[in-house]
XYZ file of C-alpha atoms in Angstrom:
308
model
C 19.051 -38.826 13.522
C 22.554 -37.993 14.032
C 23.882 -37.193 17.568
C 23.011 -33.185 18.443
C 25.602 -31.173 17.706
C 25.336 -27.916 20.421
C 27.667 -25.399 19.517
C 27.523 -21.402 19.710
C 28.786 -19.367 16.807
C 30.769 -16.306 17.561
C 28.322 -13.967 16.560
C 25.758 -15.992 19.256
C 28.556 -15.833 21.897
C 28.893 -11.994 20.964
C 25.468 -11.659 20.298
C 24.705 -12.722 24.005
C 27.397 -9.989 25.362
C 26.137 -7.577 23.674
C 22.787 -7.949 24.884
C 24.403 -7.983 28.797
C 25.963 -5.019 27.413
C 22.878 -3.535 26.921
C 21.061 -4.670 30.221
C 23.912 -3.172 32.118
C 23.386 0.102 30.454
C 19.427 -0.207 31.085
C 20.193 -0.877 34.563
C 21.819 2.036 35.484
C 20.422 4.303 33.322
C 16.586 3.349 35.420
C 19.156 3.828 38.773
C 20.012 7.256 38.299
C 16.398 8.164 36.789
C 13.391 6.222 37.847
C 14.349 3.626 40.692
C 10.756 2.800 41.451
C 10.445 1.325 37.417
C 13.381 -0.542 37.813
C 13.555 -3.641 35.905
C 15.638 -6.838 36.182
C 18.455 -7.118 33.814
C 17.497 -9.886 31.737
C 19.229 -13.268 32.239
C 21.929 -15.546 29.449
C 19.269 -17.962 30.785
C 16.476 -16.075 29.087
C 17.532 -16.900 25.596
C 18.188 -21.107 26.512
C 15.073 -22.203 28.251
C 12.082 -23.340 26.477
C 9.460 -21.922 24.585
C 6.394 -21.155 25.866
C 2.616 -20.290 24.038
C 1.738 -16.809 23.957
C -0.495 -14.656 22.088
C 1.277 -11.463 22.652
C 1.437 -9.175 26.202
C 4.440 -11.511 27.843
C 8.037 -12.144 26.998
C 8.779 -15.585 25.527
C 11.092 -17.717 26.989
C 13.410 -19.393 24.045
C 14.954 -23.045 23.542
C 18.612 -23.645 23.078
C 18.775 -23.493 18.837
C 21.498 -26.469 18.292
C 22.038 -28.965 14.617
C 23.041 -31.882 13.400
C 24.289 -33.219 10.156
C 23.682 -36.699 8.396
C 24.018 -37.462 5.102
C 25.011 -34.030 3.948
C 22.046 -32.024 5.571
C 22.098 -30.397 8.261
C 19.052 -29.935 10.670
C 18.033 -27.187 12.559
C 16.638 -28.405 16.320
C 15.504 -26.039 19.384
C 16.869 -28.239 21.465
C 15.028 -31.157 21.177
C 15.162 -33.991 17.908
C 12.163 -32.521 16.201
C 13.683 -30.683 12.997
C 12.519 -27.338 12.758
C 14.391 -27.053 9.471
C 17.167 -28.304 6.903
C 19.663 -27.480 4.418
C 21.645 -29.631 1.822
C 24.857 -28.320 1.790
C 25.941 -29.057 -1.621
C 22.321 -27.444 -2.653
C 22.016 -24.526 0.012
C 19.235 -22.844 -1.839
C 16.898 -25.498 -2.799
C 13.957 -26.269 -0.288
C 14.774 -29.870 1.392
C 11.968 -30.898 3.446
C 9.043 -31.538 1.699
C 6.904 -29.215 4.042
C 8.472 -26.693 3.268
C 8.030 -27.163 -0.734
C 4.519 -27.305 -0.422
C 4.343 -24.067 1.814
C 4.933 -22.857 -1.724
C 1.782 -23.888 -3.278
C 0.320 -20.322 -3.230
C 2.102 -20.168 -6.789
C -0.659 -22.227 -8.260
C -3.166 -19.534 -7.674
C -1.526 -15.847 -7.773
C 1.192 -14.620 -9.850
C 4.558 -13.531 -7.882
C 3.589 -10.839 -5.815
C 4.926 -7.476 -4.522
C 5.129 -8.401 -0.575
C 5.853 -12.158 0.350
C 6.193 -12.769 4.141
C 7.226 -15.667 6.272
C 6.192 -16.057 9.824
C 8.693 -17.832 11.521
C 12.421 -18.372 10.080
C 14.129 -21.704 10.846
C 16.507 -22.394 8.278
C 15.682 -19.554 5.721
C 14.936 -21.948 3.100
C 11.476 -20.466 2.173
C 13.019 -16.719 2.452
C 16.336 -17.476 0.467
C 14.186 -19.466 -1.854
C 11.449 -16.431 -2.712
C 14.766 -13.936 -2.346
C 16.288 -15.860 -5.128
C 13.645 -17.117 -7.917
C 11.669 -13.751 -7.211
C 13.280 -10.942 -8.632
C 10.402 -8.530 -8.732
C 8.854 -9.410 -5.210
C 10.059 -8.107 -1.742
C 10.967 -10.925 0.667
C 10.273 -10.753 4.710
C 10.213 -12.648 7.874
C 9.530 -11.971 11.181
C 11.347 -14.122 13.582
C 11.044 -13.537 17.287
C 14.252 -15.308 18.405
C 17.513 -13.461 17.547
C 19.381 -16.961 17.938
C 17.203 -18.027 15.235
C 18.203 -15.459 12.922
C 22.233 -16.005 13.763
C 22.153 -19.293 12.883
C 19.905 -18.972 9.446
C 22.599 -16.315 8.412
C 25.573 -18.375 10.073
C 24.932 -21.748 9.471
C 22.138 -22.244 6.709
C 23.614 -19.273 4.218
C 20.919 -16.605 4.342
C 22.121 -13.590 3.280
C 22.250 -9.889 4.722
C 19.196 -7.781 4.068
C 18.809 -5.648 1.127
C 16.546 -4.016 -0.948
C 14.408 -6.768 -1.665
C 14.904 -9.008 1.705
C 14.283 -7.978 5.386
C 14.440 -9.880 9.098
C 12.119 -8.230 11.141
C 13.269 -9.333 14.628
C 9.848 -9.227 16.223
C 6.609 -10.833 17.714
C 4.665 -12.876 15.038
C 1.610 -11.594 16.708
C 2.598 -8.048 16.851
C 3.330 -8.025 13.485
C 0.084 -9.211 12.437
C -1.564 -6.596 14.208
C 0.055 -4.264 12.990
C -2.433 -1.853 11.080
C 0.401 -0.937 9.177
C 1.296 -4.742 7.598
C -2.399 -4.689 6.380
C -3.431 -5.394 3.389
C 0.249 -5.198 2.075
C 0.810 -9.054 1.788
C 0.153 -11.374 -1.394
C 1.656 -14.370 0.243
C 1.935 -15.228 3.599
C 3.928 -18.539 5.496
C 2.711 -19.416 8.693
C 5.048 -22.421 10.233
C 5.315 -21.236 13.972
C 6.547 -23.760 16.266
C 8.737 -24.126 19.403
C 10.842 -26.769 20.822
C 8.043 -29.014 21.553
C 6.512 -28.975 18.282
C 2.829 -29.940 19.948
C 1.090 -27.357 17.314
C 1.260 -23.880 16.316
C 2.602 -20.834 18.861
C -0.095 -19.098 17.316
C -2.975 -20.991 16.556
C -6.496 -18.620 17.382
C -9.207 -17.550 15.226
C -8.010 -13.553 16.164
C -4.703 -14.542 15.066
C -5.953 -16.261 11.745
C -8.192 -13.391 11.054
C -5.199 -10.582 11.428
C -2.689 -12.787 8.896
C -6.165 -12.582 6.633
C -5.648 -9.028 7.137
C -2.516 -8.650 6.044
C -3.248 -10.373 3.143
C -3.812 -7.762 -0.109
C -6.885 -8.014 -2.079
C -6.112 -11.581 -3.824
C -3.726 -13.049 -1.283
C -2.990 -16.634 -0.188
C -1.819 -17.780 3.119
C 0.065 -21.205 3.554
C 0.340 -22.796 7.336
C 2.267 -25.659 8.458
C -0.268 -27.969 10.292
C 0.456 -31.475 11.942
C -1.941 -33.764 10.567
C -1.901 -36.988 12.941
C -2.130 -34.284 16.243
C -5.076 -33.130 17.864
C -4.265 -29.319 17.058
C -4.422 -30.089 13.443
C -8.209 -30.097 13.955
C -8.257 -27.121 16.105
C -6.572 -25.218 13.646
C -8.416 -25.552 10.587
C -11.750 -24.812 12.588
C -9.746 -21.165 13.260
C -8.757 -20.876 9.978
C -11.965 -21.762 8.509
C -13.835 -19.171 11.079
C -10.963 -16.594 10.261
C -11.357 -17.030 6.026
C -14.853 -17.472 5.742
C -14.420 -21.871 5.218
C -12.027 -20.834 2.148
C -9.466 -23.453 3.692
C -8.396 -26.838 2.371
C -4.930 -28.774 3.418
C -3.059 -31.074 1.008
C -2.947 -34.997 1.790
C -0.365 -35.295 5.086
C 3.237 -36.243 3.562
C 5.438 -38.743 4.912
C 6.771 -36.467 7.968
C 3.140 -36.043 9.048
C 3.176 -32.624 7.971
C -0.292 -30.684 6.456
C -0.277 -27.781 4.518
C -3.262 -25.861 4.969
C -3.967 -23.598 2.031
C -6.539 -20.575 2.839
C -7.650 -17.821 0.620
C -8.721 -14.474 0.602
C -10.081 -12.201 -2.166
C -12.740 -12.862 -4.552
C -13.893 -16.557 -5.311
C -11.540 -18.285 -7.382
C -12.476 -20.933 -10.428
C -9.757 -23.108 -12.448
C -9.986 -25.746 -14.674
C -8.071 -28.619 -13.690
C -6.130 -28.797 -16.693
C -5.016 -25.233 -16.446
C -3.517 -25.833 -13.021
C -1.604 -28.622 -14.588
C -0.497 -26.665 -17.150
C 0.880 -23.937 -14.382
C 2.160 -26.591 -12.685
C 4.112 -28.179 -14.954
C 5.402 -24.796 -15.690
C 6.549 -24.249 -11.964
C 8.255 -27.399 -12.332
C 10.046 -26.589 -14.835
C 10.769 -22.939 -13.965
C 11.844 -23.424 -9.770
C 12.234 -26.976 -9.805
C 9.379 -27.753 -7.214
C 7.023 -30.895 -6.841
C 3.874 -28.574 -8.327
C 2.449 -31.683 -10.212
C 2.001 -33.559 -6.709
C 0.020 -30.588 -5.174
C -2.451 -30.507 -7.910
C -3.039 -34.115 -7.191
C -3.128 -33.401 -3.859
C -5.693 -31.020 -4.269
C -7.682 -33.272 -6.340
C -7.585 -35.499 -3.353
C -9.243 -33.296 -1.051
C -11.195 -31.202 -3.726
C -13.325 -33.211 -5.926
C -15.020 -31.871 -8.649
C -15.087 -31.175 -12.757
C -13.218 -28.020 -11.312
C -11.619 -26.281 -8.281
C -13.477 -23.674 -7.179
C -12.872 -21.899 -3.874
């Protein structure tokens, strides 16, 4: 891996005034009304020091968000080596890592729907990609970092919201939660990971079961698993407890990476054959691996049929 390259943008640099700015004016505003609620203005530090596991009710503390290039791609790091994400630049909106293809497997079951939403941002590749090839379907993700965000738009090309595409600058698990995000989602991408990339931020059987309910009435959540680390077992226990054992995760890929594929709705039934034929059209149509995930699935889901 090439050398990290740590550099601030402008907007970070003007980002991170802005929010002193705004501390400043907190500040005094609680000194003139309420001294005894009086908070501390919060710290440059605040947004540089690492992330820690939380399942909502306390203020994460963030990594540094830094890159690297080799080889024409650039990598997204939180301050560490591990690559949280990456971009070809001479193909900025095709889906590099591998991973990060398959998180797109849902295709293979439900048509494009209205709502797609990504948990977690890194690079944008997943939201540019679904913003892009999906004409007809609204694209979101919630990232809690605002660095994060800066440097996807900044450095990795994703554009400004519109109509069909929205940042929501917020709390994974919040937004889950969120009675109003129910039941509104036909795809969801779960790939939630700090600086330390030991597992999922997120990784409980209450957080599982409130992305299931987000999910519409046929809806198909894809999570980014490790599969050689001991939280790959943990979380496919949650997931199975949180989607009623409707959970399988493709072969691990060369980066160690697992896609875990889990399902809610009515029982589903294809022919292998027709999910060859779909993928084959997927192929064709967006230019993604589809074939390999139906082998993949034959892999870990024998039978004269899938059925889940």
């Amino acid at each position: 891996m090439a050398q990290l390259i740590k550099r601030a943008s402008a907007e970070a640099r003007a980002f991170e005034r802005r929010e002193r700015d705004r501390s400043a004016r907190r500040s005094a505003a609680l000194d003139s009304t309420e001294p005894s609620r009086r908070k501390k203005p919060r710290r440059d530090s605040d947004f540089v020091t690492e992330a820690l596991p939380y399942e909502g009710g306390r203020k994460p503390r963030f990594a540094p968000v830094t890159f690297s290039e080799e080889d024409g791609v650039r990598y997204l790091h939180f301050g560490t080596e591990w690559v949280q994400g990456a971009m070809r630049l001479r193909q900025p909106d095709k889906i590099e890592l591998e991973y990060a293809q398959q998180m797109m497997a849902w295709m293979l079951f439900i048509d494009p729907p209205k709502k797609v939403v990504q948990l977690g941002l890194g690079t944008g590749a997943l939201t540019k990609f679904t913003h892009r090839n999906l004409p007809k379907t609204q694209t979101q993700a919630v990232e809690l970092n605002p660095a994060v965000v800066v440097a996807a738009r900044t450095m990795f090309g994703l554009p400004p919201d519109d109509k069909r595409l929205s940042i929501v600058e917020a709390d994974a698990w919040e937004y889950v939660n969120d009675a109003s995000n129910h039941g509104t989602v036909g795809a969801l991408q779960i790939d939630l990971y700090d600086a330390t990339a030991r597992g999922p931020v997120l990784d409980s059987a209450s957080f599982y079961r409130a992305c299931r309910d987000c999910l519409g009435k046929l809806g198909v959540a894809t999570v980014n698993l490790f599969g050689d680390h001991p939280s790959f077992r943990r979380n496919m226990k949650q997931l199975a407890a949180a989607f009623d054992n409707r959970v399988l995760a493709l072969p691990e890929i060369h980066d160690g990476n697992r896609i875990a594929i889990a399902f809610s709705g009515p029982p589903l039934t294809f022919e292998w054959a027709a999910l060859e034929r779909h993928a084959a059209f997927i192929e064709r149509t967006f230019k993604l691996p589809a074939k390999s995930w139906v082998a993949g699935l034959k892999e870990v889901h024998p039978g004269t049929d899938f059925t889940i």
